[in-house]
Every structure is written in C-alpha cells, then in structure tokens.
Coordinates of C-alpha atoms and ligand atoms in Angstrom, one line a residue:
Chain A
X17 CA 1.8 -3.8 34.8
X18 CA 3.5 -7.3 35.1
X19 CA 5.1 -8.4 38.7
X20 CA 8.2 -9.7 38.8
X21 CA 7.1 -12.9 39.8
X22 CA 4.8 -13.6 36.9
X23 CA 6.2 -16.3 34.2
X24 CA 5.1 -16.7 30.8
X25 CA 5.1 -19.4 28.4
X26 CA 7.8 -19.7 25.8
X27 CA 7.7 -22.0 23.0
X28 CA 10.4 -22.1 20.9
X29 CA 10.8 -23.8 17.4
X30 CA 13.6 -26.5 17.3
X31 CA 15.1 -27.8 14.3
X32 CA 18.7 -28.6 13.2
X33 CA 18.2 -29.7 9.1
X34 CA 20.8 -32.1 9.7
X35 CA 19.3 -34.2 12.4
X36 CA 15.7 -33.3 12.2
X37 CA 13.4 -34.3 9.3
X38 CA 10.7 -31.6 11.1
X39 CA 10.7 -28.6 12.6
X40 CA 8.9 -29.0 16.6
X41 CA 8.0 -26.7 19.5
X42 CA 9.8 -27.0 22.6
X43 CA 8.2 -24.9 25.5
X44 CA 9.8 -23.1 28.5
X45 CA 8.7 -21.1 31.7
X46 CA 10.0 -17.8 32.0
X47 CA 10.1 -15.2 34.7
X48 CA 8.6 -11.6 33.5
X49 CA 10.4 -8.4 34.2
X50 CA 9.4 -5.1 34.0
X51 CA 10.4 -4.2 30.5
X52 CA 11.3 -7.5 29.0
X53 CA 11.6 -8.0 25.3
X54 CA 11.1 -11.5 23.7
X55 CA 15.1 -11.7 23.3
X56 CA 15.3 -11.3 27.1
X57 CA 13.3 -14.4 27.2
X58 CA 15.3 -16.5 25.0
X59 CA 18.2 -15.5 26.5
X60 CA 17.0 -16.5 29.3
X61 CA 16.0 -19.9 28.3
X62 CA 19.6 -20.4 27.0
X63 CA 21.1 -19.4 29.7
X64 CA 19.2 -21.7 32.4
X65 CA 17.0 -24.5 30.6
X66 CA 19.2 -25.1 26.8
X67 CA 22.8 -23.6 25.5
X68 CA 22.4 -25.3 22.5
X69 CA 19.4 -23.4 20.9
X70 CA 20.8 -21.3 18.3
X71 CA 19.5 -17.8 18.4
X72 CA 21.4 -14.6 16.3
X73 CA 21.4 -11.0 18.1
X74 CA 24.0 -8.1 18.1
X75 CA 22.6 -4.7 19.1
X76 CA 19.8 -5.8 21.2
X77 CA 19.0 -1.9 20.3
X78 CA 16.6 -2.4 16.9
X79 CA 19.8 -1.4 15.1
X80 CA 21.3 -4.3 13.7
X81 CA 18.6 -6.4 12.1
X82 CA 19.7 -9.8 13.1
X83 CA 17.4 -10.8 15.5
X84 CA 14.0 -11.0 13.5
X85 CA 11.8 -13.7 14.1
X86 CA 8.2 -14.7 13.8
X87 CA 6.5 -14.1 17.0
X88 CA 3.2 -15.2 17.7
X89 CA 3.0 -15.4 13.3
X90 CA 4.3 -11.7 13.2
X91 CA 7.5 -10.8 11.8
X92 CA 9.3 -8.6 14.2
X93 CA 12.6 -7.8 15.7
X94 CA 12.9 -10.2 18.8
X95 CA 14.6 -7.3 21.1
X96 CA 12.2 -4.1 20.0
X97 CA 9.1 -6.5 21.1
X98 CA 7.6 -6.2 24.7
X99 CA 6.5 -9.4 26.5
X100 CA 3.5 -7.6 28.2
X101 CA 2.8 -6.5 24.4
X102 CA 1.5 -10.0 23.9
X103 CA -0.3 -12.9 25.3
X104 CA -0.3 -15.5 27.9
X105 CA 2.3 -17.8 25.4
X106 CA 4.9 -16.0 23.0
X107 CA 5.7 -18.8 20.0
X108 CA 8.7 -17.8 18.6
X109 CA 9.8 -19.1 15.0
X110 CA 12.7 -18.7 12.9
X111 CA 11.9 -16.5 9.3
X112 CA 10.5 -19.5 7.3
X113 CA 10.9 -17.6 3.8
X114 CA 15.1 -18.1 4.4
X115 CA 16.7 -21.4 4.5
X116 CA 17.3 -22.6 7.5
X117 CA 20.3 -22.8 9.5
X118 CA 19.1 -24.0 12.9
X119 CA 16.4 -23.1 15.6
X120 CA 15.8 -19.5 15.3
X121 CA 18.4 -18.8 13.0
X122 CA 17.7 -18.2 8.9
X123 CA 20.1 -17.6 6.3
X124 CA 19.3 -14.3 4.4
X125 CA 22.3 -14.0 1.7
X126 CA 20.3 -14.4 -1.3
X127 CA 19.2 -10.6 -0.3
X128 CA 23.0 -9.7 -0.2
X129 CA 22.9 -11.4 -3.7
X130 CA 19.6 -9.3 -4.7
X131 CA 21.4 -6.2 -3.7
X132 CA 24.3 -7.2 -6.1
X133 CA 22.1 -7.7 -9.0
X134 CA 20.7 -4.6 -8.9
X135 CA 22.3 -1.7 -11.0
X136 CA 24.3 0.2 -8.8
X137 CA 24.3 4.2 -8.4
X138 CA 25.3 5.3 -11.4
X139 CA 26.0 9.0 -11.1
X140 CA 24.9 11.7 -14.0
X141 CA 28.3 13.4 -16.2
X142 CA 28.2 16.8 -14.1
X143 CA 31.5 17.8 -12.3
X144 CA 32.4 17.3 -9.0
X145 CA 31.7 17.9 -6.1
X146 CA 27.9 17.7 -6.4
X147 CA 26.0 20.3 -4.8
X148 CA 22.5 18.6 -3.9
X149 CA 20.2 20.4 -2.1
X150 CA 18.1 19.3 0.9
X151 CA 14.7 18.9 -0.6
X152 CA 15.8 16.4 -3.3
X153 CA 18.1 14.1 -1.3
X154 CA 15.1 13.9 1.8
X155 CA 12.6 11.1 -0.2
X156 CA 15.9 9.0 -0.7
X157 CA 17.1 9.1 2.7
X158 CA 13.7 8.0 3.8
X159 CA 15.3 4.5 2.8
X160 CA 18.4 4.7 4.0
X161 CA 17.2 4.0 7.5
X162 CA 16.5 0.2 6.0
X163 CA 18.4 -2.0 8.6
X164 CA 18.2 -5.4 6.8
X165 CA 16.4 -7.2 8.8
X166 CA 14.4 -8.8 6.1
X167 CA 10.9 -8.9 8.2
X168 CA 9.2 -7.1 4.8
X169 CA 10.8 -9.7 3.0
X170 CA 9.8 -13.0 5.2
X171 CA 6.0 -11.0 5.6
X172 CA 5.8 -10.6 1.5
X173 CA 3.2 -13.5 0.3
X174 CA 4.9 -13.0 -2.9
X175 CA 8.3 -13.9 -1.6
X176 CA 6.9 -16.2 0.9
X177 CA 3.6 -18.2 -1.2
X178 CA 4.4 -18.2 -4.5
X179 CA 7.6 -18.9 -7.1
X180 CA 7.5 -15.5 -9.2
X181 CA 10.7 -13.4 -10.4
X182 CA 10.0 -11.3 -7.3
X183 CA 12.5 -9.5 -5.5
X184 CA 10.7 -8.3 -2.8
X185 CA 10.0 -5.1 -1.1
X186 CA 13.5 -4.4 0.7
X187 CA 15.1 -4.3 -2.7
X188 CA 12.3 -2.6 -4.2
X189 CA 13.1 0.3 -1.7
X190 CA 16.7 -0.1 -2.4
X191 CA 16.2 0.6 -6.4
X192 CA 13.9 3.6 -5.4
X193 CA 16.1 5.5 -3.0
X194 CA 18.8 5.1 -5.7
X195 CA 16.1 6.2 -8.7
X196 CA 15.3 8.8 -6.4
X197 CA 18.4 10.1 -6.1
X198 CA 18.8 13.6 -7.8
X199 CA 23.0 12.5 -8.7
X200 CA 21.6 9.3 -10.1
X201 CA 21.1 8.8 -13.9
X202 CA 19.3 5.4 -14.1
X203 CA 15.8 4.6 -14.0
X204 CA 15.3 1.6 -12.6
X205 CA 11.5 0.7 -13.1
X206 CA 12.2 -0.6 -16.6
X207 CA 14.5 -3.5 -15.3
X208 CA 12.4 -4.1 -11.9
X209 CA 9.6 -3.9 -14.6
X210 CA 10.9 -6.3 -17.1
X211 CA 12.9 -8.1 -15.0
X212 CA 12.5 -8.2 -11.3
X213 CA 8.6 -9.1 -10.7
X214 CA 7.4 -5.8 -9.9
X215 CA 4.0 -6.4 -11.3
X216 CA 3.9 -9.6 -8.8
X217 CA 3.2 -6.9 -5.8
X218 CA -0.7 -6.7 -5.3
X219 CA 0.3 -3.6 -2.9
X220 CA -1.2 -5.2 0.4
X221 CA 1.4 -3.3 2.4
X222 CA 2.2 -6.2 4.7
X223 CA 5.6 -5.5 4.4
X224 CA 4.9 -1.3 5.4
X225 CA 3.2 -2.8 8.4
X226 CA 6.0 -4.8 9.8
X227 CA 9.1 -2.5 9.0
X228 CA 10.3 -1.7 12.6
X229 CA 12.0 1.4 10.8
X230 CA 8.5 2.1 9.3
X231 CA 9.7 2.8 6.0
X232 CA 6.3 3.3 4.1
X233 CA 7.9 0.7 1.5
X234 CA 4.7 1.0 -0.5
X235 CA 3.4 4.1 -0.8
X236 CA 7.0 5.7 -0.9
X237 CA 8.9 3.1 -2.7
X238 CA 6.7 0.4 -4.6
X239 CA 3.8 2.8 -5.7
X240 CA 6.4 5.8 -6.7
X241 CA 8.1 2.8 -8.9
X242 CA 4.6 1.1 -10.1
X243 CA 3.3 5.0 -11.3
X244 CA 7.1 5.4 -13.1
X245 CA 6.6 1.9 -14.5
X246 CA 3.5 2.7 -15.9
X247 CA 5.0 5.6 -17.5
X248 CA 7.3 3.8 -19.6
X249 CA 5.2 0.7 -20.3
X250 CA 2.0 1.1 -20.0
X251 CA 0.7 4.6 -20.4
X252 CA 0.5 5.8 -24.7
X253 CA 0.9 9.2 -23.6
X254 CA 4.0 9.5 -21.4
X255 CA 5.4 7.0 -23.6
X256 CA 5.1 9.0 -26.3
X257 CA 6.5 11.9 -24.6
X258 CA 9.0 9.5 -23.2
X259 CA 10.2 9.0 -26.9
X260 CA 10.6 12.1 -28.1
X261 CA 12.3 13.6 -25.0
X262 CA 15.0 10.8 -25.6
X263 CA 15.1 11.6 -29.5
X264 CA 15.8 15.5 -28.4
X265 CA 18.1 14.8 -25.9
X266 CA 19.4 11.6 -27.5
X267 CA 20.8 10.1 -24.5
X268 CA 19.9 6.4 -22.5
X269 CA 17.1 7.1 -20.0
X270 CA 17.1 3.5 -18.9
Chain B
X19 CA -6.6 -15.3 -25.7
X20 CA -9.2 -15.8 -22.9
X21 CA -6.7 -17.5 -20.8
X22 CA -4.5 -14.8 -21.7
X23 CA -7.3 -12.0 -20.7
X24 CA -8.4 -14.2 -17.3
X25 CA -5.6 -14.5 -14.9
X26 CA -5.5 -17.1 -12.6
X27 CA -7.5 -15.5 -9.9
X28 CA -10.2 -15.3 -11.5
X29 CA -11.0 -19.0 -12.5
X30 CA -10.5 -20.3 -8.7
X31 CA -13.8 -21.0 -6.9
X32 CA -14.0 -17.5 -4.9
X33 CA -17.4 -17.5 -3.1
X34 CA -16.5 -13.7 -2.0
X35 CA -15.8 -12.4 -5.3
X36 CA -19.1 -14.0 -6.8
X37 CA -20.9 -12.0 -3.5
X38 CA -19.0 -8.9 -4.8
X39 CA -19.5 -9.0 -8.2
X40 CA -23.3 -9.8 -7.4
X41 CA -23.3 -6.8 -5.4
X42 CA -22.1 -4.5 -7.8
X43 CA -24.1 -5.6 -10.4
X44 CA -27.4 -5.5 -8.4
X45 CA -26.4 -2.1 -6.8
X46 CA -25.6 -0.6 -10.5
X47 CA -28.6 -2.3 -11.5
X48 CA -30.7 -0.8 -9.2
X49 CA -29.3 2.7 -9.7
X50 CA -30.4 2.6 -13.4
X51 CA -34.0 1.3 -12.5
X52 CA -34.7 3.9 -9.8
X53 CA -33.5 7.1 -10.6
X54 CA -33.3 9.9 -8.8
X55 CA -35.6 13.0 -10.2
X56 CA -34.5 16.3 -9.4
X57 CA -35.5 17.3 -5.7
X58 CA -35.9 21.2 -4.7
X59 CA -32.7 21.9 -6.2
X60 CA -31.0 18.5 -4.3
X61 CA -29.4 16.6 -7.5
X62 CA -28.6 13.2 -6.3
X63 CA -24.3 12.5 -6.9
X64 CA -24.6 8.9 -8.2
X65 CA -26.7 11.1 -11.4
X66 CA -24.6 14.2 -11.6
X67 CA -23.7 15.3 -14.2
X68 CA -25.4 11.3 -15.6
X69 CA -25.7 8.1 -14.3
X70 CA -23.3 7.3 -17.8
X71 CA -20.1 8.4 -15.9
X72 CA -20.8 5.3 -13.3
X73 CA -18.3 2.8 -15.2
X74 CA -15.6 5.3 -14.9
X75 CA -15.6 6.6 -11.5
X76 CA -16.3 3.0 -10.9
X77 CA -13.1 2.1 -12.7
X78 CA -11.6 4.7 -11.1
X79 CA -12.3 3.2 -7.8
X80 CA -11.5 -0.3 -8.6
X81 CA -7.9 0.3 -9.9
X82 CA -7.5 3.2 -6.8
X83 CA -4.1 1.3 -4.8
X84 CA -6.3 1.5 -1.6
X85 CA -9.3 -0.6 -2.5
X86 CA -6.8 -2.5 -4.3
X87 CA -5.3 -3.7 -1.1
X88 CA -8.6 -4.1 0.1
X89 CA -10.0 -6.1 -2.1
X90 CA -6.6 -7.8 -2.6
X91 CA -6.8 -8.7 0.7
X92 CA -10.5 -9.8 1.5
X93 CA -11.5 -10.9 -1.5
X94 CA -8.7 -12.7 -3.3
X95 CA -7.1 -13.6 0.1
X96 CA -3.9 -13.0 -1.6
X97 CA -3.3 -12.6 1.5
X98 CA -6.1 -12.2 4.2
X99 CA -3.7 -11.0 6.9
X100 CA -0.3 -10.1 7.2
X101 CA 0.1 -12.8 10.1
X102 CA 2.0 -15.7 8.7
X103 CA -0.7 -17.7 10.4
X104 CA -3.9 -18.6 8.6
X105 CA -3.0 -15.9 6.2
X106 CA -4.6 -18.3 3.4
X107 CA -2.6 -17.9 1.0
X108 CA -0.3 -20.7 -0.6
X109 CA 1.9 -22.0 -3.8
X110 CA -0.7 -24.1 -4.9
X111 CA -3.1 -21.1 -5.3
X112 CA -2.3 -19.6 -8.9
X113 CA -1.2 -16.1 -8.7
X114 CA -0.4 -13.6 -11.2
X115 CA -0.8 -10.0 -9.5
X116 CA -1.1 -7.6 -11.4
X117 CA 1.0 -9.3 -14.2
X118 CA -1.4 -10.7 -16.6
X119 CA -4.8 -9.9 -18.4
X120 CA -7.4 -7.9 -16.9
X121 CA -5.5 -7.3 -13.6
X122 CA -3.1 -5.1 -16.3
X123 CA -5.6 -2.4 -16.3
X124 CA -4.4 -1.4 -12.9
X125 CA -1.4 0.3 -14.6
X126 CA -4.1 2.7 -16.0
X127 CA -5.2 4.1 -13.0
X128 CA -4.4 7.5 -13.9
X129 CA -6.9 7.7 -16.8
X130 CA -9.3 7.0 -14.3
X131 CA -7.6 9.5 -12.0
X132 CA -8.9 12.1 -15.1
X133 CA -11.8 11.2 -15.5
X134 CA -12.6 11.9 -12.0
X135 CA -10.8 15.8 -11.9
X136 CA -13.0 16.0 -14.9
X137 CA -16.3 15.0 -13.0
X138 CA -15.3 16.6 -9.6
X139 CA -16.5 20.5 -10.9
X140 CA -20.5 19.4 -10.8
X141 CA -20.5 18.7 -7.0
X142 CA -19.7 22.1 -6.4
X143 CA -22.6 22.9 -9.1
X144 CA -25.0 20.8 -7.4
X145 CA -24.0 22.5 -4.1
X146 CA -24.6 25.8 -5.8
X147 CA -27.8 24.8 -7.4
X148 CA -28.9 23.2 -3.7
X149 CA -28.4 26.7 -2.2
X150 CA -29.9 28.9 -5.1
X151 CA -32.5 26.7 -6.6
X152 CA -34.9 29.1 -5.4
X153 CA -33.5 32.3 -6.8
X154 CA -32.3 33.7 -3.7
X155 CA -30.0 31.5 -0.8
X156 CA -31.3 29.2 1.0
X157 CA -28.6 27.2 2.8
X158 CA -30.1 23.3 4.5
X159 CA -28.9 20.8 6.4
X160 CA -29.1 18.8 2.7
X161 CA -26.3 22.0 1.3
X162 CA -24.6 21.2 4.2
X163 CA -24.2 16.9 3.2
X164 CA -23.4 17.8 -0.3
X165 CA -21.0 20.4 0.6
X166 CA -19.0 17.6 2.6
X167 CA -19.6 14.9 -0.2
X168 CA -17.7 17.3 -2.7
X169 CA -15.3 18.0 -0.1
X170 CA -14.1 14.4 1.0
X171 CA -14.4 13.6 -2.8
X172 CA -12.1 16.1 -3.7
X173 CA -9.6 14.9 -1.1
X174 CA -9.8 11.4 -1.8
X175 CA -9.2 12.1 -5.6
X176 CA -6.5 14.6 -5.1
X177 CA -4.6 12.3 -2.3
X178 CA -4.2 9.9 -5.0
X179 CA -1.3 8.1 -5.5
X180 CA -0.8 8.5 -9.4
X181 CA -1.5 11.9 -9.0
X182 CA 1.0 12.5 -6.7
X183 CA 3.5 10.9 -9.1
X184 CA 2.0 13.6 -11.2
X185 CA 2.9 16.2 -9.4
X186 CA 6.8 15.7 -8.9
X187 CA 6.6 12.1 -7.7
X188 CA 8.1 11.1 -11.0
X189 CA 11.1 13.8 -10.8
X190 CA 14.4 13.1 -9.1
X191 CA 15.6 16.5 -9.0
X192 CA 13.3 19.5 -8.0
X193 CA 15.8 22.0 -7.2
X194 CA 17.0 21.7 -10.9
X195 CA 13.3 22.3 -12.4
X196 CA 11.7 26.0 -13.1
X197 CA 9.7 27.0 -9.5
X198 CA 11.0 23.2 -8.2
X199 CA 10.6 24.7 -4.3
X200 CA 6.8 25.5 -5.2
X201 CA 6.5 22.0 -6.8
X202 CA 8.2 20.0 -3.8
X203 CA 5.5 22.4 -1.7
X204 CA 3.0 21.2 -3.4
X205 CA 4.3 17.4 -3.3
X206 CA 4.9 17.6 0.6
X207 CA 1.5 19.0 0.9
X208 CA -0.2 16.3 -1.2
X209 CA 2.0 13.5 0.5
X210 CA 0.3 14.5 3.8
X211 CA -3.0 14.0 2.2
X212 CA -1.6 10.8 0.4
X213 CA -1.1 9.2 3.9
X214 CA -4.7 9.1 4.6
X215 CA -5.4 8.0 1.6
X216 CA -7.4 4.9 2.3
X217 CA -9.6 6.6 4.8
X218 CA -10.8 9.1 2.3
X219 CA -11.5 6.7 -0.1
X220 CA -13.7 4.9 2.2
X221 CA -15.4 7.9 4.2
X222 CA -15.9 9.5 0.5
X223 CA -17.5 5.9 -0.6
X224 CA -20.0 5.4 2.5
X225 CA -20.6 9.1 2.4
X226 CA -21.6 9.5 -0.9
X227 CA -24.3 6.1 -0.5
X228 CA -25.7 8.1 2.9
X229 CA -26.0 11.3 0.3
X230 CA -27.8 9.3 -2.3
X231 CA -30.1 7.4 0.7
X232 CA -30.7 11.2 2.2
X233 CA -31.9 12.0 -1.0
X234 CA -34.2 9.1 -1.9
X235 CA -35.5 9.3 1.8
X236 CA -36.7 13.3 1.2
X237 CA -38.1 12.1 -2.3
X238 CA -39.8 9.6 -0.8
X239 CA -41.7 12.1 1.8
X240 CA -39.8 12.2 4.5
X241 CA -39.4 15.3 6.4
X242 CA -35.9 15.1 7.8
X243 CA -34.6 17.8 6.0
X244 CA -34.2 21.1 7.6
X245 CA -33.2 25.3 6.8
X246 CA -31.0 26.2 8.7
X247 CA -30.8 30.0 7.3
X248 CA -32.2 31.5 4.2
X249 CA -32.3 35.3 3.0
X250 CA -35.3 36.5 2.2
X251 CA -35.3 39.5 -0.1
Ligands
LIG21 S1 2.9 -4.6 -0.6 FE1 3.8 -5.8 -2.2 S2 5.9 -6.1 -1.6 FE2 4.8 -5.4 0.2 S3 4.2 -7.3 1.2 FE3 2.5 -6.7 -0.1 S4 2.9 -7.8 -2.1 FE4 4.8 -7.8 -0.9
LIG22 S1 12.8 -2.1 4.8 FE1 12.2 -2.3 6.9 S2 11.5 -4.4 7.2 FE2 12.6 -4.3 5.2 S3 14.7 -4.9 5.7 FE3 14.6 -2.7 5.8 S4 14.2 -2.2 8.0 FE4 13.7 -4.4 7.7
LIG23 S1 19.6 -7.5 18.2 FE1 20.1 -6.0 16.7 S2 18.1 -5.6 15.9 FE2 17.6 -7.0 17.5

C-alpha cells in the first residue's frame, strides 16, 4: 500500500497546434494518496505547478467518457485508473488517433459523424406497442452500456495505422446492437460489408481489451456481423437460401 | 491475378512467417514420412480416420478467429500489442486484412467448421476401439488421454464462433421462431463455451501433439503406459 508521503512522477504531453510545431513531455512531482486515480494527479498538477494544461473530465465516475487518455501507451479512462496500478512514472498522452485540440484534449466528432452515417433503427411494419420479450432485447443491450469514450477506437491499428474505409469497432457495435434488435428490420452487414471496411478488422480484440465497459466488441459485435457478412457475400449456400427466402417473401432484407 | 491473390502481407520480408510456414511444412512433412501403425488398439489422432483429412482440419484451424488473432498478432505484427507503444505496426506497412486474395478464405471458416463435426465421431471410435481392442474392456492410462483429446476437441469445435452464429447467432428474434426459448438455451450455453474459446483451441492443439508423442513413445518401446482396470471374463 502507498504512504501518503510517497510522490510519483508525472509526465504530461504538451502541445497547443497553434504555437507548437511538436508535441513534448513536461514532468511533475506528485504526492500519492491512498486511492488516487491518474485524474487525481493531473488535477493536481493544474491546480499547484500549471492552470493552463488543458485536460477534459466530467463524471470522474467512468460514466461519461471524456477523460480517456493514453497512459503509459494504454488507452484508458484517466479517473477509473489507479496510480498504485502502475509504475514508478505515469506518461500520460492525449488519444493521438483524434485531432488534436491541446495537451490532453482530442477531438472525437468524426465518431458523432460515423454515428450519423450509419442507417438508423428502422423498425419492422407490426403495430404498436411492441411487445419484445427479454431474451431477444438482452444481446442488444450488451451495447448499450458503450459510453463513448472512443479508447477501442484510438487502440484500433486499423483506425490508428493505416488509411482504409474503416469505421472502427465503437460503430461496429453500434450497427450490431441495432441489427440485433428483434423490432429492427435492417441488416446492416451488407453496408458495413460493402461500405464501411469491415473486412479491414483482423479481429486482434485490442479494442475488447481496453473497453472500460468491457463490451466483448469482438466476439459479440464484430464476429456476430463478420459470420452475417459471410452469409450474404461469401458463403454459396446461405446465399442461395438468402435468395430464395427474399423471392418467397419478396421484401428488402438489406 | 497474382497480385490480386497475394495481399500485401504476404510480399513484406516477414522472418516469422517464413519460420512458421517452415514449421508447418516440415511438421506435415514429417507426419506423412513416419506414420503411425496401429498400436494395441491406440490409433494415433493425426491418422484417424487418414492422414488425408490434415489440410482440412488444418484449414480449419488457420481460418478459426482465435489463431487468427494469434497469428495476426505475432506473426504479421498487425499489431504485436495492443499498447500504442512499440506495437510495430505503421501506415507505411501495406495492409489489407482480410479484404483481399487469400486472406478472403477466412470468410469460409464455417466449411471448415464441417468438416471438423464431420471428423469429430472417430475420436470417440478410437476411444472405443482403445478400450475393446482386446474383445473384452480394458480401460489405460492411454483410454484415459484419448478420451480427453476427444473431449477438448469437441469443445474447441463446438465453442466456435461461426457455429455459434449457426445456432441463433444469425437471428434477431428468438421468441418469434418455433421452440426459440430452447434455441436461445442452447445459444447461452454455447456462448459460455464461446468465451473460452481461445484456450480450447490451444489446450486441444498441444494436447493432441502430447497424444500423437504418447503414442510414438509406446511404439517406440517405451513402457510408460499403464491398466488401470480391465475385466477379465
Ligand atoms: S479487433 Fe478489429 S476492431 Fe478491434 S481493435 Fe482489432 S482490428 Fe480493430
Ligand atoms: S465500446 Fe467501450 S471502448 Fe468503445 S467507446 Fe464504447 S465504452 Fe468506450
Ligand atoms: S471523467 Fe467521466 S469517464 Fe472519466
């Protein structure tokens, strides 16, 4: 357990795109408490050593998503992660698959723009009020508890290494829980499929790993949509079957 | 057309993928040179029902989503690590997952996923021949490997993930199918298995080498086998 009166070292990642042509560490000595999450620890430093480091939080309860960082090359929420969970010096760094704003700060709308893109809940012609029952609304929810902190995305080497079509694993979860959804009429794995990269995800499950809500993006989310993918692309048989069920029942099973 | 067959990470000097390809190639190599004979009712797995079924269950391994990652991972380096340090992997590296040529088979898995139901019924023969081979039961410490070969062989191919799309994964709506609460049952059940997936596909792959070793080493004259209990009529 960690005295009061031991300190840690901080270094913190400084860089306002305005002024600086590059990004540099600055580092900081901090006093550990009992319990102390990396936030703590910045909050500390601007409130004694720097006002001027630009650092987002809200809930300091895991709840809101806005404080994810890199920490020591992890992705993680700043205030769910323990000091006396890591070593002798925390590096913080902002989530260098967003644009920048400043310090510690990123700019994630183009997943608010992601979100947009993607067909929205579409709901099959039965008569209201729906009754759904338990069992089938349960694998949907599962992604419901996604507080957009984009950590899967910024982890992604898809997202973060390469220039593909990509949307990443936050909005490949999104598409599922709505594809997944017994009200819902759309299949979304032909457009994620033809459109959306899909096929770009070599299933590495970095972004599973790092979800602090651990959502099992992969195995629930992009396999599930890979397997229903395959049935209407790749595999002759079920898209054969595929065919004839839409001739019989001649409706759109996009 | 061979670019269009060869994605990009395969032409990239890849010292690890040449070890791994050598591997494979001397192990199935050496598995068709130095076969396994019959040995007091032991029949060795990698021959069961005939060393001809190799390309698929290896297929069926290769395109499996939890060597993938693997091999994603520490072969390709596409990425080594999740940490965004020294994760090795970069824009300038070409990358085409599993987009283009070869890499497209992966979206077949499942027809290697049948091949392998259709192969996992002569485990349990060889299991029964291992106990009866001698007209009357004899149960061995041997039985007692291939019994847990079959069974972590079973799990691993029925915790896979295609199957489980099989199996009601693909359906939005169980309550509004024929027997849907048996089927989401059966889905829940195989989700739990699902979750350990990639530790059943490597205890099933090591295991099944220390069956094949076990069976070369009693070949071979060495007395490590024991009965355990055998009915004598
Ligand atoms: S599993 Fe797919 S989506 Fe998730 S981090 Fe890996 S490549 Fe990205
Ligand atoms: S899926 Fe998990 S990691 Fe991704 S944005 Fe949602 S909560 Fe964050
Ligand atoms: S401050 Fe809200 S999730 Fe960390």
């Amino acid at each position: 357990m960690l005295m009061e009166k031991n300190r840690i070292k901080i270094r913190i990642y400084r860089k306002d795109p305005e002024k600086d042509a590059k990004g540099y560490f600055q580092e900081f000595d901090v006093p550990v408490e009992e319990g102390m999450v990396v936030l703590d620890a910045v909050n500390y430093v601007t409130e004694h050593y720097d006002q001027t480091i630009a650092v987002r939080w809200n809930c300091k309860a895991a709840r809101c998503g806005s404080c994810a960082a890199e920490i020591n090359g992890m992705p993680k929420l700043m205030c769910k992660t323990r000091i006396d969970q890591l070593g002798g010096v925390v590096s913080i760094e902002p989530m260098h698959a967003f644009p920048l704003v400043k310090d510690l700060v990123t700019d994630v709308n183009e997943n608010y723009e992601t979100e947009r893109a993607m067909p929205e809940f579409t709901p099959k012609e039965e008569k209201e009020p729906w009754i759904i029952d338990e069992m089938d609304v349960l694998r949907s929810q599962e992604f419901r508890k996604c507080i957009e902190c984009f950590l899967c995305q910024d982890v992604c080497h898809v997202i973060r290494d390469h220039t593909t079509k990509y949307i990443g694993p936050r909005h490949v979860a999104k598409a599922a829980s709505l594809d997944m959804h017994p009200a819902d009429s759309l299949d979304r794995s032909k457009i994620l499929t033809e459109e959306k990269g899909l096929g770009y995800c070599n299933v590495t499950k970095c972004c599973q790993e790092v979800c602090p809500e651990h959502i099992k993006i992969t195995d629930n989310a992009i396999i599930p949509e890979k397997e229903r993918a395959a049935d209407g692309f790749y595999d002759p048989i079920m898209m054969l079957i595929g065919k004839i069920k839409k001739r019989k029942n001649g409706k759109n099973v996009e | 057309m061979l670019n269009k067959l060869i994605p990009k990470e395969l032409l990239e000097k890849n010292i690890r993928l040449y070890m791994f390809i050598i591997l494979l190639a001397v192990a199935a190599l050496m598995l068709v040179l130095f076969p396994v004979p019959e040995y007091k009712g032991y029949i060795d797995p990698f021959y069961s029902p005939t060393i001809l079924v190799l390309p698929f269950v290896g297929l069926y391994r290769l395109t499996c989503y939890a060597y993938r990652k693997d091999y994603n991972r520490h072969i390709f380096k596409h990425p080594i690590a999740c940490s965004v340090i020294g994760r090795l992997d970069d824009n300038k590296r070409g990358y085409t997952g599993e987009t283009s040529g070869i890499f497209k088979i992966e979206n077949l898995h499942r027809y290697f996923l049948y091949s392998a139901i259709a192969i996992l019924p002569f485990f349990y023969y060889d299991l029964y021949i291992s106990m009866f081979y001698t007209g009357s039961f004899v149960l061995r410490l041997g039985s007692l490997i291939l019994a847990t070969n079959a069974v972590l062989i079973t799990l691993y191919v029925f915790s896979c993930h295609s199957f489980r799309s099989l199996i009601g994964g693909r359906k939005d709506c169980f309550s509004c199918m024929h027997g849907g609460k048996s089927i989401k049952r059966v889905y829940d059940s195989q989700s739990k298995i699902n979750a350990h997936h990639e530790t059943l596909a490597w205890a099933s792959l090591i295991f099944i080498i220390f069956v094949d070793l076990y069976i070369r080493a009693l070949v071979a004259g060495i007395p490590i086998d024991h009965i355990i209990f055998a009915l004598v009529l």
